[in-house]
Each structure stands twice: as C-alpha cells, then as structure tokens.
PDB file of C-alpha atoms in Angstrom:
ATOM      1  CA  UNK A   1       0.000   0.000   0.000  1.00 43.00           C
ATOM      2  CA  UNK A   2       1.181   3.556  -0.708  1.00 44.00           C
ATOM      3  CA  UNK A   3       2.514   4.774   2.652  1.00 52.00           C
ATOM      4  CA  UNK A   4       3.302   8.276   1.418  1.00 59.00           C
ATOM      5  CA  UNK A   5       0.648  10.072  -0.523  1.00 73.00           C
ATOM      6  CA  UNK A   6       2.497  12.165  -3.058  1.00 92.00           C
ATOM      7  CA  UNK A   7       0.887  14.404  -5.636  1.00 95.00           C
ATOM      8  CA  UNK A   8       0.725  14.148  -9.394  1.00 96.00           C
ATOM      9  CA  UNK A   9      -0.320  16.471 -12.216  1.00 96.00           C
ATOM     10  CA  UNK A  10      -3.143  16.161 -14.711  1.00 97.00           C
ATOM     11  CA  UNK A  11      -0.519  16.372 -17.463  1.00 97.00           C
ATOM     12  CA  UNK A  12       1.256  13.314 -16.025  1.00 95.00           C
ATOM     13  CA  UNK A  13      -1.971  11.318 -16.391  1.00 97.00           C
ATOM     14  CA  UNK A  14      -2.628  12.084 -20.054  1.00 98.00           C
ATOM     15  CA  UNK A  15      -2.850   9.183 -22.478  1.00 98.00           C
ATOM     16  CA  UNK A  16      -3.703   9.305 -26.190  1.00 98.00           C
ATOM     17  CA  UNK A  17      -4.051   6.501 -28.658  1.00 97.00           C
ATOM     18  CA  UNK A  18      -5.258   6.174 -32.205  1.00 98.00           C
ATOM     19  CA  UNK A  19      -6.567   3.117 -34.006  1.00 97.00           C
ATOM     20  CA  UNK A  20      -7.685   2.464 -37.572  1.00 98.00           C
ATOM     21  CA  UNK A  21     -11.271   1.201 -37.716  1.00 98.00           C
ATOM     22  CA  UNK A  22     -11.505  -2.091 -39.594  1.00 97.00           C
ATOM     23  CA  UNK A  23     -14.465  -4.001 -41.043  1.00 97.00           C
ATOM     24  CA  UNK A  24     -14.110  -6.481 -38.160  1.00 97.00           C
ATOM     25  CA  UNK A  25     -15.053  -3.625 -35.766  1.00 97.00           C
ATOM     26  CA  UNK A  26     -18.357  -2.888 -37.520  1.00 97.00           C
ATOM     27  CA  UNK A  27     -21.949  -3.713 -36.641  1.00 94.00           C
ATOM     28  CA  UNK A  28     -24.719  -4.877 -38.992  1.00 93.00           C
ATOM     29  CA  UNK A  29     -25.313  -1.361 -40.318  1.00 93.00           C
ATOM     30  CA  UNK A  30     -21.688  -0.928 -41.361  1.00 92.00           C
ATOM     31  CA  UNK A  31     -20.790   1.524 -38.591  1.00 97.00           C
ATOM     32  CA  UNK A  32     -18.226   0.839 -35.881  1.00 97.00           C
ATOM     33  CA  UNK A  33     -19.867  -1.118 -33.078  1.00 97.00           C
ATOM     34  CA  UNK A  34     -20.512   0.893 -29.901  1.00 95.00           C
ATOM     35  CA  UNK A  35     -19.305  -2.023 -27.806  1.00 96.00           C
ATOM     36  CA  UNK A  36     -15.941  -1.914 -29.550  1.00 97.00           C
ATOM     37  CA  UNK A  37     -15.627   1.810 -28.809  1.00 97.00           C
ATOM     38  CA  UNK A  38     -16.536   1.139 -25.155  1.00 97.00           C
ATOM     39  CA  UNK A  39     -13.793  -1.488 -25.002  1.00 97.00           C
ATOM     40  CA  UNK A  40     -11.264   1.056 -26.281  1.00 98.00           C
ATOM     41  CA  UNK A  41     -12.523   3.610 -23.771  1.00 98.00           C
ATOM     42  CA  UNK A  42     -12.149   1.129 -20.910  1.00 98.00           C
ATOM     43  CA  UNK A  43      -8.592   0.361 -22.045  1.00 98.00           C
ATOM     44  CA  UNK A  44      -7.554   4.006 -22.113  1.00 98.00           C
ATOM     45  CA  UNK A  45      -9.246   4.646 -18.746  1.00 98.00           C
ATOM     46  CA  UNK A  46      -7.207   1.762 -17.298  1.00 98.00           C
ATOM     47  CA  UNK A  47      -3.995   3.100 -18.846  1.00 98.00           C
ATOM     48  CA  UNK A  48      -4.652   6.649 -17.644  1.00 98.00           C
ATOM     49  CA  UNK A  49      -5.601   5.650 -14.097  1.00 98.00           C
ATOM     50  CA  UNK A  50      -2.709   3.214 -13.785  1.00 98.00           C
ATOM     51  CA  UNK A  51      -0.224   5.737 -15.158  1.00 97.00           C
ATOM     52  CA  UNK A  52      -1.441   8.404 -12.738  1.00 98.00           C
ATOM     53  CA  UNK A  53      -1.664   6.228  -9.623  1.00 97.00           C
ATOM     54  CA  UNK A  54       1.207   3.820 -10.255  1.00 96.00           C
ATOM     55  CA  UNK A  55      -1.200   0.998  -9.385  1.00 97.00           C
ATOM     56  CA  UNK A  56      -3.359  -1.564 -11.131  1.00 97.00           C
ATOM     57  CA  UNK A  57      -6.834  -0.059 -11.637  1.00 98.00           C
ATOM     58  CA  UNK A  58     -10.313  -1.457 -12.109  1.00 98.00           C
ATOM     59  CA  UNK A  59     -13.420   0.180 -13.539  1.00 98.00           C
ATOM     60  CA  UNK A  60     -15.951   1.098 -10.850  1.00 97.00           C
ATOM     61  CA  UNK A  61     -18.474   2.970 -13.009  1.00 96.00           C
ATOM     62  CA  UNK A  62     -19.055   4.616 -16.353  1.00 96.00           C
ATOM     63  CA  UNK A  63     -21.059   7.833 -16.569  1.00 91.00           C
ATOM     64  CA  UNK A  64     -23.089   8.965 -19.539  1.00 84.00           C
ATOM     65  CA  UNK A  65     -21.964   7.378 -22.750  1.00 90.00           C
ATOM     66  CA  UNK A  66     -23.611   9.311 -25.578  1.00 90.00           C
ATOM     67  CA  UNK A  67     -22.749   8.272 -29.109  1.00 93.00           C
ATOM     68  CA  UNK A  68     -22.828  11.665 -30.807  1.00 96.00           C
ATOM     69  CA  UNK A  69     -21.666  10.738 -34.316  1.00 97.00           C
ATOM     70  CA  UNK A  70     -21.165   7.348 -35.962  1.00 96.00           C
ATOM     71  CA  UNK A  71     -17.682   6.100 -36.735  1.00 97.00           C
ATOM     72  CA  UNK A  72     -17.096   4.717 -40.206  1.00 97.00           C
ATOM     73  CA  UNK A  73     -14.889   1.844 -41.359  1.00 97.00           C
ATOM     74  CA  UNK A  74     -11.531   3.233 -42.471  1.00 97.00           C
ATOM     75  CA  UNK A  75     -11.545   6.205 -40.120  1.00 98.00           C
ATOM     76  CA  UNK A  76      -8.883   6.833 -37.502  1.00 98.00           C
ATOM     77  CA  UNK A  77     -10.293   6.957 -33.990  1.00 98.00           C
ATOM     78  CA  UNK A  78      -8.329   8.921 -31.411  1.00 98.00           C
ATOM     79  CA  UNK A  79      -9.052   8.614 -27.702  1.00 98.00           C
ATOM     80  CA  UNK A  80      -7.687  11.134 -25.208  1.00 98.00           C
ATOM     81  CA  UNK A  81      -7.882  10.612 -21.465  1.00 98.00           C
ATOM     82  CA  UNK A  82      -6.794  12.453 -18.345  1.00 98.00           C
ATOM     83  CA  UNK A  83      -7.553  12.387 -14.644  1.00 98.00           C
ATOM     84  CA  UNK A  84     -10.179  15.022 -13.807  1.00 98.00           C
ATOM     85  CA  UNK A  85     -10.764  14.204 -10.120  1.00 98.00           C
ATOM     86  CA  UNK A  86      -9.285  12.053  -7.375  1.00 98.00           C
ATOM     87  CA  UNK A  87     -10.771  10.756  -4.161  1.00 97.00           C
ATOM     88  CA  UNK A  88      -8.899   8.590  -1.681  1.00 97.00           C
ATOM     89  CA  UNK A  89      -8.639   5.458  -3.837  1.00 98.00           C
ATOM     90  CA  UNK A  90     -10.626   6.449  -6.924  1.00 98.00           C
ATOM     91  CA  UNK A  91     -10.123   8.683  -9.923  1.00 98.00           C
ATOM     92  CA  UNK A  92     -12.532  10.113 -12.479  1.00 98.00           C
ATOM     93  CA  UNK A  93     -11.016   9.804 -15.932  1.00 98.00           C
ATOM     94  CA  UNK A  94     -12.348  12.117 -18.641  1.00 97.00           C
ATOM     95  CA  UNK A  95     -12.295  10.567 -22.114  1.00 98.00           C
ATOM     96  CA  UNK A  96     -12.855  12.246 -25.470  1.00 97.00           C
ATOM     97  CA  UNK A  97     -13.250  10.214 -28.669  1.00 98.00           C
ATOM     98  CA  UNK A  98     -12.862  11.740 -32.128  1.00 98.00           C
ATOM     99  CA  UNK A  99     -12.764  10.157 -35.559  1.00 98.00           C
ATOM    100  CA  UNK A 100     -10.936  11.384 -38.618  1.00 98.00           C
ATOM    101  CA  UNK A 101     -11.725  10.600 -42.230  1.00 98.00           C
ATOM    102  CA  UNK A 102      -8.212  10.037 -43.569  1.00 97.00           C
ATOM    103  CA  UNK A 103      -9.197  10.975 -47.140  1.00 96.00           C
ATOM    104  CA  UNK A 104     -10.925  14.295 -46.353  1.00 97.00           C
ATOM    105  CA  UNK A 105      -9.311  15.181 -43.012  1.00 97.00           C
ATOM    106  CA  UNK A 106     -12.757  15.828 -41.499  1.00 98.00           C
ATOM    107  CA  UNK A 107     -12.736  15.309 -37.728  1.00 98.00           C
ATOM    108  CA  UNK A 108     -15.886  14.441 -35.749  1.00 98.00           C
ATOM    109  CA  UNK A 109     -16.414  14.434 -31.999  1.00 98.00           C
ATOM    110  CA  UNK A 110     -17.945  10.996 -31.423  1.00 97.00           C
ATOM    111  CA  UNK A 111     -18.115  10.582 -27.680  1.00 95.00           C
ATOM    112  CA  UNK A 112     -17.143  11.992 -24.299  1.00 94.00           C
ATOM    113  CA  UNK A 113     -17.448   9.987 -21.128  1.00 96.00           C
ATOM    114  CA  UNK A 114     -16.233   9.666 -17.567  1.00 97.00           C
ATOM    115  CA  UNK A 115     -14.907   6.440 -16.072  1.00 98.00           C
ATOM    116  CA  UNK A 116     -14.397   6.023 -12.342  1.00 98.00           C
ATOM    117  CA  UNK A 117     -11.356   3.860 -11.725  1.00 98.00           C
ATOM    118  CA  UNK A 118     -10.216   2.422  -8.389  1.00 98.00           C
ATOM    119  CA  UNK A 119      -6.532   1.811  -7.667  1.00 98.00           C
ATOM    120  CA  UNK A 120      -5.663  -1.606  -6.216  1.00 98.00           C
ATOM    121  CA  UNK A 121      -2.622  -2.847  -4.326  1.00 97.00           C
ATOM    122  CA  UNK A 122      -0.817  -6.167  -4.875  1.00 96.00           C
ATOM    123  CA  UNK A 123      -3.439  -7.973  -2.740  1.00 97.00           C
ATOM    124  CA  UNK A 124      -6.363  -6.510  -4.698  1.00 97.00           C
ATOM    125  CA  UNK A 125      -7.390  -4.039  -1.992  1.00 98.00           C
ATOM    126  CA  UNK A 126      -8.147  -0.394  -2.732  1.00 98.00           C
ATOM    127  CA  UNK A 127      -5.064   1.778  -2.279  1.00 97.00           C
ATOM    128  CA  UNK A 128      -4.637   5.533  -1.960  1.00 97.00           C
ATOM    129  CA  UNK A 129      -3.921   7.564  -5.073  1.00 97.00           C
ATOM    130  CA  UNK A 130      -1.719  10.680  -5.283  1.00 97.00           C
ATOM    131  CA  UNK A 131      -3.233  14.101  -4.632  1.00 97.00           C
ATOM    132  CA  UNK A 132      -4.178  15.906  -7.847  1.00 97.00           C
ATOM    133  CA  UNK A 133      -2.235  19.063  -8.702  1.00 97.00           C
ATOM    134  CA  UNK A 134      -4.438  21.521 -10.586  1.00 97.00           C
ATOM    135  CA  UNK A 135      -2.320  23.954 -12.607  1.00 97.00           C
ATOM    136  CA  UNK A 136      -4.831  25.967 -14.647  1.00 98.00           C
ATOM    137  CA  UNK A 137      -8.484  27.006 -14.604  1.00 98.00           C
ATOM    138  CA  UNK A 138      -9.475  24.392 -17.187  1.00 98.00           C
ATOM    139  CA  UNK A 139      -8.237  21.679 -14.816  1.00 98.00           C
ATOM    140  CA  UNK A 140     -10.097  23.372 -11.933  1.00 98.00           C
ATOM    141  CA  UNK A 141     -13.293  23.463 -14.050  1.00 98.00           C
ATOM    142  CA  UNK A 142     -12.997  19.763 -14.903  1.00 97.00           C
ATOM    143  CA  UNK A 143     -12.420  18.928 -11.233  1.00 98.00           C
ATOM    144  CA  UNK A 144     -15.548  20.831 -10.143  1.00 98.00           C
ATOM    145  CA  UNK A 145     -17.576  19.327 -13.012  1.00 97.00           C
ATOM    146  CA  UNK A 146     -16.650  15.891 -11.627  1.00 97.00           C
ATOM    147  CA  UNK A 147     -17.639  16.978  -8.107  1.00 97.00           C
ATOM    148  CA  UNK A 148     -21.003  18.157  -9.482  1.00 96.00           C
ATOM    149  CA  UNK A 149     -21.611  14.817 -11.252  1.00 95.00           C
ATOM    150  CA  UNK A 150     -20.666  12.890  -8.091  1.00 95.00           C
ATOM    151  CA  UNK A 151     -23.070  14.975  -5.996  1.00 94.00           C
ATOM    152  CA  UNK A 152     -25.860  14.551  -8.559  1.00 94.00           C
ATOM    153  CA  UNK A 153     -25.421  10.779  -8.428  1.00 91.00           C
ATOM    154  CA  UNK A 154     -25.624  10.853  -4.624  1.00 90.00           C
ATOM    155  CA  UNK A 155     -28.807  12.965  -4.703  1.00 91.00           C
ATOM    156  CA  UNK A 156     -30.383  10.674  -7.291  1.00 87.00           C
ATOM    157  CA  UNK A 157     -29.573   7.598  -5.213  1.00 86.00           C
ATOM    158  CA  UNK A 158     -31.188   9.237  -2.159  1.00 86.00           C
ATOM    159  CA  UNK A 159     -34.309  10.090  -4.180  1.00 80.00           C
ATOM    160  CA  UNK A 160     -34.524   6.550  -5.551  1.00 81.00           C
ATOM    161  CA  UNK A 161     -34.276   5.120  -2.039  1.00 83.00           C
ATOM    162  CA  UNK A 162     -37.171   7.331  -0.865  1.00 82.00           C
ATOM    163  CA  UNK A 163     -39.446   6.754  -3.880  1.00 80.00           C
ATOM    164  CA  UNK A 164     -42.289   4.286  -3.215  1.00 85.00           C
ATOM    165  CA  UNK A 165     -42.991   2.498  -6.507  1.00 80.00           C
ATOM    166  CA  UNK A 166     -46.211   1.005  -5.123  1.00 84.00           C
ATOM    167  CA  UNK A 167     -47.761   4.274  -3.958  1.00 85.00           C
ATOM    168  CA  UNK A 168     -50.905   5.666  -5.636  1.00 85.00           C
ATOM    169  CA  UNK A 169     -48.824   8.684  -6.753  1.00 84.00           C
ATOM    170  CA  UNK A 170     -46.342   6.413  -8.528  1.00 83.00           C
ATOM    171  CA  UNK A 171     -49.113   4.527 -10.297  1.00 81.00           C
ATOM    172  CA  UNK A 172     -50.635   7.837 -11.450  1.00 83.00           C
ATOM    173  CA  UNK A 173     -47.238   8.862 -12.855  1.00 84.00           C
ATOM    174  CA  UNK A 174     -47.187   5.746 -15.032  1.00 83.00           C
ATOM    175  CA  UNK A 175     -50.093   7.182 -17.033  1.00 82.00           C
ATOM    176  CA  UNK A 176     -47.607   9.690 -18.495  1.00 87.00           C
ATOM    177  CA  UNK A 177     -45.540   6.939 -20.106  1.00 86.00           C
ATOM    178  CA  UNK A 178     -45.920   4.441 -22.924  1.00 88.00           C
ATOM    179  CA  UNK A 179     -46.898   1.548 -20.675  1.00 85.00           C
ATOM    180  CA  UNK A 180     -49.958  -0.592 -20.059  1.00 80.00           C
ATOM    181  CA  UNK A 181     -50.685  -1.178 -16.394  1.00 76.00           C
ATOM    182  CA  UNK A 182     -52.014  -4.669 -15.563  1.00 77.00           C
ATOM    183  CA  UNK A 183     -51.544  -5.165 -11.835  1.00 75.00           C
TER     184      UNK A 183
END
C-alpha cells in the first residue's frame, strides 16, 4: 500500500491513442460497433488511471456514454484521457473520442465519457492515489464538473431510495408513459 501520498499532475496522467477502424469492428449497419468503442474507452481509462496512480486499476463505473456521431470503417479513432478528479482510492477519468476521415481530413467528436477507476494494491485491496495538482483554470473546471456529477449521483440515489414504486402517486405517474398497467 502507498505509505506516502504524493501528488501528481493532470498532465502526467494524459494518455492518447489512435486506431484504424476495420471491417471487423463494424456492426450490422456498417458503422463501428458501440461495444468496440466502449472497449477502447475502458482500455484508455485503465492506462490513464494506472499511469497516474502507479497501481493496477479497475473500472468502478461509467457515466453517460452518448454516441454523438457514428464512426465509419476506415476512419482513424483517437481517444484522449486524463484524470479530472481524485478521491482517496478512486479517480474520475475524462475521455474524449474523435474520428478522422483520412481521405478528407474531417474530424468528428464521437463521444465523451467519464470512467471512475479504483486503484488496487498487490493484494487486490483499494489503495490511496496521489493528490491531484491543478495547474490551470481548465483543470479546476474539470475537477468541479466531476464533483457536481458525483453529488448529482448521490442525490439521485437518495431520491430513488425514498421513492415508493407502489404508492398511488407512482401509479398515477405511469399514465404519463408508454406503458400498459395490468396489476
């Protein structure tokens, strides 16, 4: 386990990789399969978290994966990742995915997402990660954006715990949705 808790910079966490999209990566509509892109995102999140923490990392959660633009066969996909936030043993990794048509040079933003990674020691137990050094206002903004998302998740969990799905109010709410109620 890390006995001394040093600090590390956002810049020291940055990882970028680019891969050519092949026909074997495509789905039935001829676009690159979303699951393949998620696999690449998980790999870069692991690399980024491990590089930053100096420890093996595992994925704890993935927040909001929106596929903004399709990726075509033959395009270059570039993934960029950096640590946006650190807790005691966890890190929020921001990931941006862009594709480039190598014939036209057109670049599309395809996806942005946030992976929470947990650092593990040699025995598989969570281990402390270095403090995060924020060196500019963009890094401060990304840190506070992560704090906001974390707090929103906590509030949502609290609301879900309090919500009674069997109450008359809940059943009335179902009338607003495309469901048939047969209880």
